[in-house]
XYZ file of C-alpha atoms in Angstrom:
758
model
C 19.761 2.142 -37.896
C 18.800 5.777 -38.265
C 21.377 8.443 -37.390
C 20.059 11.399 -39.329
C 16.328 11.870 -39.525
C 16.129 14.551 -42.226
C 13.011 15.862 -43.915
C 14.254 18.118 -46.700
C 12.333 21.159 -47.883
C 15.180 23.136 -49.339
C 17.511 22.855 -46.367
C 14.762 22.493 -43.732
C 15.386 19.526 -41.412
C 13.438 18.272 -38.407
C 15.209 16.801 -35.393
C 14.199 13.265 -34.441
C 12.620 12.526 -31.095
C 15.732 10.852 -29.716
C 16.105 9.759 -26.148
C 17.287 12.609 -23.955
C 20.797 12.340 -22.597
C 21.601 13.263 -19.032
C 23.720 16.222 -17.945
C 26.645 17.006 -20.191
C 28.298 18.172 -16.963
C 30.745 20.902 -17.898
C 33.447 18.959 -19.651
C 33.191 20.913 -22.892
C 33.922 24.105 -21.004
C 36.866 22.389 -19.310
C 38.136 21.080 -22.607
C 37.788 24.279 -24.586
C 38.573 26.740 -21.847
C 35.789 28.958 -23.278
C 33.005 30.175 -20.986
C 31.342 32.623 -23.354
C 31.796 33.875 -26.877
C 30.025 35.360 -29.844
C 31.018 32.494 -32.103
C 31.752 34.554 -35.173
C 34.105 33.460 -37.915
C 36.853 35.579 -36.490
C 36.258 34.693 -32.837
C 36.284 31.314 -31.088
C 33.805 29.149 -32.910
C 32.367 27.327 -29.869
C 30.935 28.597 -26.618
C 29.259 26.959 -23.638
C 26.032 28.765 -22.824
C 26.061 30.062 -19.250
C 24.095 27.866 -16.834
C 23.506 25.078 -19.410
C 25.188 22.094 -21.054
C 24.784 23.501 -24.589
C 27.852 24.132 -26.786
C 27.236 26.415 -29.758
C 29.071 28.433 -32.422
C 29.544 29.182 -36.147
C 30.854 26.585 -38.626
C 30.885 26.354 -42.417
C 28.841 23.516 -43.936
C 29.267 22.147 -47.464
C 25.968 22.409 -49.364
C 26.670 21.855 -53.092
C 29.101 22.772 -55.884
C 27.223 25.970 -56.754
C 27.085 27.430 -53.254
C 30.032 25.621 -51.721
C 30.474 26.122 -47.959
C 27.765 28.140 -46.233
C 28.027 29.675 -42.765
C 25.639 28.000 -40.275
C 24.965 28.290 -36.551
C 25.626 24.909 -34.835
C 24.327 23.821 -31.413
C 25.628 20.747 -29.557
C 23.268 19.636 -26.762
C 22.372 16.312 -25.146
C 24.320 14.261 -27.677
C 22.624 15.947 -30.642
C 24.310 18.327 -33.102
C 21.783 20.674 -34.749
C 22.320 23.590 -37.144
C 20.424 26.702 -38.208
C 20.961 29.454 -40.822
C 21.011 32.106 -38.115
C 20.839 32.269 -34.353
C 17.324 33.673 -34.622
C 16.141 30.434 -36.272
C 16.751 28.493 -33.031
C 13.312 29.557 -31.835
C 11.369 28.048 -34.744
C 13.312 26.232 -37.517
C 15.948 23.512 -37.245
C 17.767 22.763 -40.544
C 19.171 19.410 -39.495
C 20.144 17.198 -36.544
C 22.546 14.325 -36.066
C 22.677 11.859 -33.212
C 26.333 11.580 -32.213
C 25.828 8.206 -30.541
C 25.932 6.497 -33.967
C 28.021 8.974 -35.969
C 31.676 8.697 -37.084
C 33.893 11.767 -36.518
C 36.980 12.349 -38.711
C 39.303 15.201 -39.719
C 40.647 15.754 -43.250
C 43.006 18.735 -42.896
C 43.760 21.569 -40.531
C 40.208 22.998 -40.456
C 37.789 20.337 -41.740
C 35.488 18.023 -39.738
C 33.783 15.073 -41.410
C 30.666 13.475 -39.874
C 29.563 10.282 -41.619
C 26.622 8.017 -40.993
C 24.211 5.833 -42.922
C 26.063 6.119 -46.237
C 26.121 9.924 -46.157
C 29.047 12.234 -45.501
C 28.772 15.748 -44.087
C 31.629 18.188 -44.360
C 32.107 21.008 -41.854
C 34.868 23.582 -41.714
C 36.117 25.833 -38.922
C 37.878 29.169 -39.394
C 41.062 27.985 -37.721
C 42.622 24.740 -36.651
C 42.231 25.717 -33.001
C 38.491 26.153 -33.501
C 38.343 22.860 -35.355
C 40.070 21.064 -32.469
C 37.735 22.615 -29.935
C 34.756 21.309 -31.867
C 36.328 17.871 -32.354
C 37.040 17.588 -28.634
C 33.492 18.649 -27.751
C 32.012 16.229 -30.304
C 34.126 13.317 -29.051
C 33.068 13.926 -25.442
C 29.425 14.297 -26.440
C 29.575 11.092 -28.483
C 31.114 9.123 -25.608
C 28.480 10.479 -23.247
C 25.632 9.661 -25.653
C 26.833 6.091 -26.198
C 27.226 5.518 -22.471
C 23.799 6.905 -21.609
C 22.166 4.915 -24.415
C 23.668 1.726 -22.992
C 22.574 2.669 -19.481
C 19.054 3.315 -20.666
C 18.759 -0.025 -22.406
C 19.934 -1.686 -19.222
C 17.409 0.229 -17.153
C 14.534 -1.310 -19.116
C 15.097 -4.602 -17.364
C 12.963 -5.065 -14.227
C 14.771 -4.629 -10.937
C 13.998 -5.643 -7.395
C 16.745 -3.581 -5.710
C 15.932 -1.665 -2.567
C 16.184 2.121 -2.464
C 19.632 1.967 -0.895
C 20.905 -0.500 -3.486
C 19.569 1.735 -6.261
C 21.440 4.671 -4.729
C 24.674 2.701 -4.699
C 24.150 1.575 -8.277
C 23.549 5.172 -9.332
C 26.736 6.308 -7.626
C 28.721 3.534 -9.282
C 27.340 4.569 -12.675
C 28.445 8.138 -12.028
C 31.929 7.006 -11.063
C 32.141 4.823 -14.165
C 31.022 7.812 -16.224
C 33.860 9.878 -14.783
C 36.326 7.115 -15.589
C 35.065 6.994 -19.165
C 35.578 10.755 -19.419
C 39.136 10.300 -18.218
C 39.664 7.659 -20.875
C 38.333 9.957 -23.587
C 40.572 12.784 -22.441
C 43.503 10.384 -22.369
C 42.898 9.441 -25.997
C 42.738 13.093 -26.993
C 45.962 13.841 -25.123
C 47.677 10.980 -26.944
C 46.423 12.262 -30.322
C 47.470 15.855 -29.687
C 50.761 14.740 -28.172
C 51.600 12.768 -31.300
C 50.701 15.730 -33.519
C 52.836 18.030 -31.370
C 55.746 15.629 -31.594
C 55.467 15.562 -35.382
C 55.410 19.343 -35.523
C 58.495 19.573 -33.342
C 60.279 17.057 -35.551
C 59.397 19.068 -38.640
C 60.597 22.252 -36.919
C 63.992 20.728 -36.274
C 64.368 19.820 -39.968
C 63.557 23.313 -41.239
C 66.188 25.550 -42.887
C 64.102 28.284 -44.580
C 63.202 31.149 -42.234
C 59.796 31.835 -43.869
C 58.835 28.247 -43.684
C 60.088 28.165 -40.133
C 57.724 30.936 -39.160
C 54.669 28.998 -40.417
C 55.754 25.825 -38.700
C 56.452 27.621 -35.456
C 52.946 29.024 -35.635
C 51.545 25.522 -36.106
C 53.608 24.261 -33.173
C 52.244 27.013 -30.996
C 48.651 26.140 -31.930
C 49.203 22.474 -31.243
C 50.846 23.299 -27.935
C 47.803 25.401 -27.050
C 45.480 22.517 -27.876
C 47.611 20.176 -25.818
C 47.432 22.558 -22.873
C 43.634 22.852 -23.169
C 43.179 19.094 -23.306
C 45.536 18.607 -20.388
C 43.472 21.076 -18.371
C 40.351 19.054 -19.202
C 42.126 15.929 -17.999
C 43.071 17.612 -14.753
C 39.538 18.937 -14.196
C 38.025 15.505 -14.851
C 40.449 13.971 -12.363
C 39.525 16.606 -9.795
C 35.793 15.918 -10.286
C 36.406 12.221 -9.886
C 38.398 12.642 -6.693
C 35.876 15.068 -5.164
C 33.006 12.730 -5.913
C 34.874 9.720 -4.576
C 35.792 11.534 -1.358
C 32.218 12.760 -0.824
C 30.703 9.323 -1.239
C 33.470 7.716 0.770
C 32.580 9.878 3.771
C 28.889 9.169 3.248
C 29.489 5.437 3.099
C 31.637 5.595 6.214
C 28.818 7.307 8.102
C 26.258 4.821 6.765
C 28.478 1.888 7.753
C 28.991 3.289 11.231
C 25.243 3.815 11.610
C 24.523 0.236 10.526
C 27.077 -1.061 13.036
C 25.478 0.926 15.846
C 22.013 -0.262 14.844
C 23.180 -3.859 14.788
C 24.688 -3.543 18.266
C 21.511 -1.879 19.539
C 19.355 -4.597 17.972
C 21.470 -7.356 19.510
C 21.193 -5.730 22.935
C 17.428 -5.344 22.531
C 17.004 -8.984 21.496
C 19.082 -10.076 24.485
C 16.914 -8.010 26.835
C 13.729 -9.383 25.269
C 15.017 -12.925 25.654
C 15.731 -12.308 29.348
C 12.305 -10.761 29.868
C 10.664 -13.653 28.036
C 12.419 -16.184 30.263
C 11.479 -14.315 33.430
C 7.853 -13.973 32.329
C 7.701 -17.634 31.414
C 9.058 -18.622 34.840
C 6.602 -16.264 36.549
C 3.720 -17.716 34.562
C 4.664 -21.265 35.490
C 5.058 -20.401 39.160
C 1.903 -18.236 39.406
C -1.220 -19.897 40.882
C -4.237 -20.426 38.620
C -6.611 -17.453 38.790
C -10.296 -18.125 39.265
C -12.743 -16.773 36.722
C -14.536 -14.896 39.484
C -11.415 -13.233 40.909
C -12.443 -9.702 41.883
C -10.573 -6.803 40.415
C -8.769 -4.771 43.063
C -10.185 -1.339 43.631
C -6.681 0.118 43.620
C -5.989 -1.198 40.128
C -9.346 0.065 38.908
C -8.554 3.483 40.279
C -5.296 3.445 38.358
C -7.114 2.308 35.245
C -9.717 5.041 35.659
C -7.169 7.730 36.505
C -8.278 11.285 35.927
C -7.611 12.577 32.444
C -6.556 15.924 33.848
C -3.270 14.477 35.195
C -2.093 13.061 31.884
C 0.279 14.326 29.228
C -1.036 16.775 26.675
C -0.877 16.143 22.927
C -2.065 17.971 19.827
C -4.010 16.590 16.865
C -5.179 18.123 13.600
C -8.930 18.175 13.249
C -10.474 15.400 11.179
C -11.430 16.461 7.663
C -12.314 14.508 4.553
C -8.918 12.881 4.710
C -7.796 13.164 8.357
C -4.146 13.230 9.294
C -3.387 13.513 12.991
C -0.069 15.115 13.916
C 0.848 14.685 17.571
C 2.846 17.354 19.403
C 3.479 16.511 23.063
C 3.267 19.496 25.403
C 5.447 19.929 28.499
C 3.722 19.375 31.828
C 4.927 18.583 35.325
C 2.949 15.370 35.664
C 3.871 12.361 33.588
C 1.221 9.800 34.588
C 0.123 7.431 31.850
C -3.317 5.891 32.050
C -3.469 2.141 32.593
C -5.841 0.262 30.339
C -8.063 -2.350 31.980
C -7.469 -4.573 28.924
C -5.366 -7.087 30.825
C -7.811 -7.157 33.733
C -10.640 -8.202 31.454
C -8.598 -11.092 30.106
C -8.491 -12.481 33.648
C -12.167 -11.750 34.241
C -13.136 -13.426 30.956
C -11.723 -16.885 31.638
C -14.540 -19.289 30.574
C -15.962 -21.805 33.013
C -15.956 -24.574 30.410
C -12.712 -25.626 28.772
C -13.143 -25.397 25.005
C -11.019 -26.673 22.183
C -7.904 -24.746 21.180
C -7.065 -26.416 17.870
C -8.589 -28.064 14.802
C -7.047 -30.400 12.176
C -4.414 -28.697 10.036
C -5.494 -27.382 6.676
C -4.621 -29.884 3.879
C -2.409 -28.737 1.022
C -4.535 -29.245 -2.091
C -3.576 -27.639 -5.418
C -6.271 -26.143 -7.636
C -6.328 -24.122 -10.852
C -8.046 -20.958 -9.673
C -8.312 -19.271 -13.062
C -10.124 -22.204 -14.627
C -12.963 -21.579 -12.168
C -12.896 -17.799 -11.828
C -12.584 -16.780 -15.476
C -16.288 -17.494 -16.050
C -17.360 -15.661 -12.890
C -16.173 -12.101 -13.561
C -18.919 -9.610 -12.750
C -21.238 -12.185 -11.143
C -22.690 -12.127 -7.641
C -20.389 -14.126 -5.383
C -23.227 -16.033 -3.737
C -24.291 -17.370 -7.165
C -20.904 -18.837 -8.059
C -20.517 -22.622 -7.498
C -17.226 -22.864 -5.634
C -15.412 -25.941 -4.327
C -14.549 -26.052 -0.637
C -10.901 -25.406 -1.560
C -11.693 -21.688 -1.398
C -13.648 -21.933 1.847
C -12.857 -22.024 5.518
C -14.785 -24.489 7.728
C -17.151 -21.827 9.084
C -20.424 -20.473 7.747
C -21.284 -16.829 7.177
C -23.470 -17.012 10.291
C -20.471 -18.014 12.367
C -18.356 -15.239 10.842
C -21.103 -12.811 11.811
C -20.971 -14.135 15.362
C -17.242 -13.399 15.467
C -18.184 -9.736 15.891
C -18.531 -10.669 19.574
C -14.830 -11.494 19.936
C -14.362 -8.358 22.058
C -17.766 -8.254 23.780
C -16.042 -7.071 26.973
C -15.867 -3.607 25.398
C -19.672 -3.489 25.495
C -19.677 -4.794 29.072
C -17.431 -1.898 30.075
C -19.467 0.579 28.018
C -22.631 -0.487 29.849
C -21.022 0.663 33.110
C -19.983 4.091 31.750
C -21.768 7.094 33.206
C -20.577 9.407 30.416
C -22.318 8.827 27.106
C -19.299 10.244 25.220
C -16.921 7.754 26.868
C -19.470 5.063 26.114
C -19.464 6.123 22.463
C -15.653 5.782 22.366
C -15.940 2.164 23.540
C -18.726 1.433 21.042
C -16.490 2.825 18.286
C -13.615 0.596 19.434
C -16.000 -2.388 19.356
C -17.079 -1.552 15.800
C -13.410 -1.515 14.709
C -12.478 -4.678 16.630
C -14.788 -6.828 14.490
C -12.354 -6.405 11.574
C -9.257 -7.557 13.451
C -10.000 -11.219 12.726
C -10.018 -10.594 8.957
C -6.382 -9.540 8.452
C -5.263 -13.041 7.399
C -8.696 -14.548 6.689
C -8.847 -14.471 2.895
C -10.847 -17.707 2.554
C -14.577 -17.594 1.846
C -17.062 -18.757 4.517
C -19.810 -21.227 3.546
C -22.982 -19.657 2.189
C -25.724 -20.595 4.706
C -28.701 -22.573 3.509
C -32.087 -20.887 3.734
C -33.346 -21.376 7.280
C -29.925 -22.347 8.625
C -29.234 -21.080 12.161
C -26.299 -20.700 14.506
C -26.355 -20.166 18.234
C -23.551 -19.148 20.567
C -24.584 -19.650 24.176
C -22.050 -18.032 26.509
C -24.505 -17.152 29.235
C -22.580 -18.908 31.998
C -19.174 -17.805 30.755
C -19.668 -14.212 29.650
C -23.326 -13.458 30.231
C -24.632 -13.313 26.642
C -26.547 -15.434 24.130
C -26.319 -15.018 20.357
C -28.575 -16.353 17.582
C -28.256 -16.018 13.790
C -30.618 -17.204 11.061
C -30.415 -17.080 7.271
C -33.666 -15.273 6.484
C -33.224 -14.848 2.718
C -31.279 -16.608 -0.013
C -31.529 -14.192 -2.973
C -30.303 -11.747 -1.948
C -28.480 -13.567 0.862
C -29.405 -11.991 4.200
C -28.761 -13.048 7.786
C -30.323 -11.721 10.969
C -28.422 -11.643 14.247
C -29.614 -11.029 17.799
C -27.529 -10.900 20.978
C -28.743 -10.217 24.497
C -26.394 -9.823 27.447
C -27.097 -9.995 31.162
C -24.466 -7.270 31.556
C -26.703 -4.528 30.273
C -26.849 -4.455 26.456
C -28.621 -5.879 23.409
C -27.281 -5.974 19.842
C -29.138 -6.854 16.673
C -28.449 -6.563 12.955
C -29.576 -7.777 9.554
C -26.688 -8.009 7.090
C -27.063 -8.506 3.347
C -23.785 -9.274 1.587
C -23.353 -7.692 -1.840
C -20.166 -8.896 -3.496
C -18.631 -8.595 -6.951
C -15.658 -10.336 -8.516
C -13.737 -7.771 -10.591
C -11.024 -10.016 -12.055
C -8.109 -8.784 -9.918
C -9.962 -8.207 -6.665
C -13.147 -9.105 -4.856
C -15.314 -6.408 -3.250
C -17.586 -7.346 -0.332
C -20.160 -4.704 0.629
C -22.161 -5.495 3.810
C -25.544 -3.769 3.633
C -27.749 -3.132 6.644
C -27.574 -1.366 9.987
C -26.219 -2.601 13.323
C -28.226 -1.607 16.399
C -26.900 -1.546 19.960
C -28.956 -0.529 22.980
C -27.864 -0.207 26.603
C -30.546 -1.162 29.108
C -29.869 1.275 31.936
C -29.340 4.496 29.963
C -31.507 3.724 26.939
C -28.701 4.907 24.620
C -29.391 3.488 21.162
C -26.455 3.371 18.722
C -26.695 2.642 14.998
C -23.876 2.179 12.462
C -23.018 0.316 9.261
C -20.017 -1.697 8.117
C -17.319 -0.659 5.616
C -16.297 -2.362 2.366
C -13.881 -5.293 2.463
C -11.632 -5.933 -0.553
C -9.662 -9.110 -1.276
C -6.748 -8.354 -3.621
C -4.619 -10.553 -5.932
C -7.403 -13.037 -6.624
C -5.661 -14.461 -9.697
C -1.939 -13.741 -9.329
C 0.077 -13.058 -6.186
C -0.519 -13.492 -2.493
C -4.045 -12.796 -1.318
C -4.472 -9.884 1.065
C -7.485 -8.098 2.471
C -8.156 -4.425 3.119
C -10.951 -2.438 4.760
C -11.889 1.018 3.513
C -14.665 3.528 3.919
C -16.375 5.607 6.598
C -18.481 4.622 9.599
C -20.848 7.023 11.319
C -22.011 5.878 14.754
C -25.032 7.814 16.009
C -26.498 7.790 19.515
C -30.144 8.438 18.634
C -31.058 9.352 22.208
C -28.432 12.087 22.700
C -27.632 12.799 18.989
C -23.910 12.359 19.726
C -21.865 11.017 16.822
C -18.557 9.359 16.030
C -17.021 9.670 12.565
C -14.573 6.857 11.764
C -12.432 6.701 8.635
C -10.771 3.466 7.436
C -7.938 4.597 5.168
C -7.414 2.305 2.137
C -3.929 0.873 1.748
C -1.683 2.598 -0.771
C 1.794 1.493 -1.781
C 2.859 5.122 -2.236
C 1.384 6.429 1.022
C 3.548 7.159 4.046
C 0.628 6.553 6.388
C 0.499 3.573 8.734
C -1.161 0.626 6.929
C -4.743 -0.204 7.967
C -5.055 3.147 9.715
C -8.282 4.171 11.449
C -8.990 7.694 12.703
C -12.062 9.215 14.262
C -13.650 12.107 16.124
C -16.338 11.836 18.813
C -18.631 14.884 18.931
C -21.618 15.969 20.999
C -25.041 16.898 19.644
C -23.822 20.410 18.857
C -20.920 19.183 16.725
C -18.193 20.037 19.252
C -15.408 17.445 19.286
C -14.550 15.826 22.636
C -12.364 12.798 21.784
C -9.895 11.832 19.078
C -9.664 8.128 18.141
C -6.642 6.675 16.382
C -5.085 3.296 15.682
C -5.334 0.433 13.201
C -8.135 -2.033 12.614
C -5.806 -5.012 13.020
C -4.058 -3.992 16.253
C -5.471 -1.386 18.628
C -7.564 1.757 19.105
C -6.723 4.622 21.458
C -8.754 7.649 22.561
C -7.456 11.097 23.480
C -9.609 13.614 25.319
C -9.681 17.079 23.744
C -8.988 19.915 26.184
C -8.655 22.806 23.741
C -9.078 23.547 20.044
C -7.745 26.335 17.844
C -7.716 27.251 14.179
C -4.614 26.183 12.298
C -3.256 26.682 8.790
C -4.987 25.845 5.558
C -5.023 22.285 4.297
C -4.222 20.972 0.840
C -7.706 21.910 -0.404
C -7.650 25.410 1.067
C -9.771 24.499 4.102
C -8.738 25.902 7.454
C -7.784 23.119 9.834
C -8.671 22.951 13.507
C -5.836 21.921 15.826
C -6.949 19.911 18.860
C -4.955 19.925 22.076
C -5.523 16.575 23.760
C -4.482 14.624 26.796
C -2.325 11.541 26.548
C -4.050 8.656 24.690
C -5.778 5.850 26.567
C -5.878 2.320 25.199
C -9.455 1.272 24.442
C -8.888 -1.993 22.613
C -5.967 -4.275 21.802
C -6.106 -7.327 19.562
C -5.595 -10.730 21.181
C -2.625 -12.735 19.845
C -3.476 -15.619 17.530
C -3.221 -19.174 18.898
C -0.157 -21.285 18.219
C -0.073 -22.885 14.767
C -2.804 -20.492 13.576
C -1.265 -20.320 10.104
C -2.165 -24.002 9.602
C -5.640 -23.579 11.089
C -7.010 -20.983 8.645
C -5.665 -18.171 10.899
C -8.590 -18.716 13.262
C -8.704 -16.724 16.488
C -9.298 -18.378 19.850
C -13.033 -17.718 19.529
C -13.208 -18.908 15.896
C -11.637 -22.241 16.865
C -14.588 -22.909 19.173
C -17.394 -21.798 16.854
C -17.746 -25.127 15.034
C -17.089 -27.265 18.098
C -19.908 -29.850 18.461
C -22.385 -29.072 21.249
C -25.374 -30.980 22.568
C -28.876 -29.583 22.448
C -28.496 -27.130 19.558
C -31.238 -26.651 16.956
C -31.569 -29.112 14.086
C -30.690 -26.357 11.613
C -27.504 -25.264 13.414
C -24.370 -24.764 11.279
C -22.433 -27.189 13.475
C -24.568 -29.995 12.002
C -23.850 -29.076 8.384
C -22.107 -32.175 6.908
C -19.987 -30.554 4.162
C -18.571 -28.018 6.603
C -17.832 -30.747 9.148
C -16.061 -32.896 6.524
C -13.937 -29.950 5.401
C -12.838 -29.234 8.970
C -11.784 -32.879 9.266
C -9.619 -32.531 6.132
C -11.807 -34.753 3.911
C -12.220 -32.189 1.144
C -13.253 -34.536 -1.671
C -16.160 -35.854 0.389
C -16.954 -32.297 1.472
C -17.231 -31.189 -2.183
C -19.642 -34.026 -2.958
C -21.740 -33.239 0.102
C -21.750 -29.537 -0.754
C -23.102 -30.263 -4.236
C -25.812 -32.486 -2.718
C -26.948 -29.774 -0.309
C -26.987 -27.092 -3.000
C -29.005 -29.284 -5.353
C -31.432 -30.072 -2.524
C -31.850 -26.360 -1.854
C -32.440 -25.656 -5.549
C -35.127 -28.368 -5.634
C -36.890 -26.796 -2.637
C -36.775 -23.395 -4.327
C -38.265 -24.811 -7.531
C -41.053 -26.411 -5.489
C -41.824 -23.101 -3.778
C -41.873 -21.302 -7.136
C -44.341 -23.879 -8.475
C -46.558 -23.476 -5.399
C -46.463 -19.694 -5.830
C -47.499 -20.046 -9.479
C -50.400 -22.371 -8.573
C -51.582 -19.985 -5.856
C -51.475 -17.090 -8.308
C -53.519 -19.062 -10.834
C -56.095 -19.937 -8.144
C -56.232 -16.349 -6.867
C -54.872 -17.359 -3.459
C -52.170 -15.596 -1.441
C -48.891 -17.457 -1.095
C -46.903 -16.724 2.022
C -43.616 -18.239 0.852
C -40.696 -18.957 3.111
C -40.878 -17.465 6.592
C -37.931 -17.553 9.015
C -38.522 -19.571 12.152
C -37.090 -17.193 14.761
C -37.226 -13.740 13.133
C -40.042 -11.653 11.662
C -40.214 -8.425 9.665
C -40.666 -5.149 11.488
C -40.149 -1.493 10.570
C -37.510 0.216 12.656
C -38.758 3.439 14.217
C -35.316 5.059 14.085
C -34.006 4.199 10.617
C -37.377 3.623 8.940
C -36.032 0.399 7.407
C -38.009 -2.821 7.319
C -35.929 -5.783 8.411
C -36.045 -9.014 10.353
C -35.810 -8.861 14.147
C -35.849 -11.617 16.757
C -39.378 -12.645 17.744
C -38.378 -14.992 20.577
C -38.916 -18.663 21.279
C -35.536 -20.157 20.412
C -34.011 -20.362 23.877
C -37.297 -21.657 25.291
C -37.281 -24.398 22.631
C -33.720 -25.254 23.572
C -34.556 -25.492 27.245
C -37.421 -27.893 26.468
C -35.520 -29.572 23.608
C -38.583 -29.269 21.392
C -37.375 -28.753 17.810
C -40.526 -30.060 16.101
C -41.026 -26.730 14.336
C -37.636 -26.964 12.571
C -37.372 -27.973 8.911
C -34.916 -30.645 7.833
C -32.472 -28.728 5.618
C -29.344 -30.912 5.827
């Protein structure tokens, strides 16, 4: 245990890098009664520096028998006692330092102080006994403080899971305990000085010689002075303790009263919600069943399409590299809020055919994840052999089809006369495709080469969707959707993914195209990066981050969307999405805000002005907007979704068996079907069989390509059945687009052109 860390060069000593002690408060000043002083041998030896917790002054230090006691400048600060030859040396040379937390303090006679530690003894001397007692009192308080703070620090090294409020209470309790310890130290000093004073008084009573009496009376007076000083310190410490206790007592009373009021308010709110729930449930049971073709009342549509000019006015900061929208509601006479047609579409969208609403519950199988993943760090995800334990019973083609969960947004956009309003709805649709991923941390099945998936909702919702796996390395899927309600969507998505040890990054590559038939507006955008965190340890969670630029290539109007990555230290709303819709000239017309897992709102801009400078020195533009309108709201998950892979209502129907689908359809994939049924062991065996079959086909194609090369012939290789390569005139990219024929083959039930892949 090291108390003195001394490196001698003559008398040169270097202070150790000890742990800093917290505030010394002002107890030394209370104890000594000194607020300033020169500290000379003939003046008070110690002084508290103004505005600091440092106690300093002159003392004599024993050096050796030749030089005896030498005058040195001592500084007591943060539990460390340091000394210098002169005051000027404080700026550059420390002669020695002692940590009081492990030192022993003793007094030999009227003026001496002995500090001992580690087998060494250091002798100090004050000019008078009063000065000596001031230093002893200051050293004792500093030692007690240093020991207490050292213990607190060692306790703080242990991990804690307290909330912020609990930490505040613990800190207050530590402060109160500290004050109590100070009171105990002062009490000990009072007892010591009281005993010395009593002895002096007893000796005074026994005196007979006048000269001797004068010396003793002087000693009694000095001891009485010390007793008075220490008593004042005791009183000041008590006053500090009482003030602190009263302050925190009032604060706790207010906090307790606030918690009581919040509890009462919460109970009242829960009671009201329960009543509303019961009334809504009764109304739902008593209401007649609505037909899927029930017309929407013109009056309700007029309310839903209310003029923006009659709405409240709000203010937003302009979107920059890192947008932060601050809303300031302006005062207006009208207080009409726009009514979203979201609920109306739910009624309009009731399917004609009743589809399944549940699947078998997910089995609870244990698996050592690290034993599989430790050899996969840095590899492409599609090349990692994974058991079905990490999958969900859907293929990547079906996950791609889930983008159509909120297709009604495109139906409404097709009816918009304003291209800017249409762009707002397209932006909401692009965000809505991520809402199904919030709890979906399982991996979809990698499609086999040539595997397809169709979603025929022509009678229900007016659209037909077809996906095909057009490439295996790299894995790429093409998707084509055509709707009778005025729009066509197509995309080719290549999934690039990397396992980084702690998280998994999924980067969808490729553009999404959307064209409206009546206006000819052609929109193009790309997806953001998805990240799955806590792959090895902890609960899995998924986040979306990055920027999306949606461009209308006919009008050159754009929408800039920003998906803010989650940060534990950020005060922003988690999963926040912000955006600005601008015309071809770059003038902003709408502000978009919300979260990718809940809702998106749009606010029409009525005025803009220059605001203050941002954090990077850029001048911000402040947008004055009307009250926000709801564009999209996430559907609630079905009952028992947590045991059904957190599937949405649409996802539950994607793998439902249907008659007449193509022979390569994902619904017919045996390993996926066995997993959905809960037979995971059989599913793993079937998955290995399919993968080995696919590898054998690839080896055969490679051999055929080699033979063709040797013979000087061209080898066509694998060609998708329903898609062919074309160069896009807008993006200039070459990708696979739908060439037709699938729905005609389905109508005739002629699948002779399909390859047996299962």
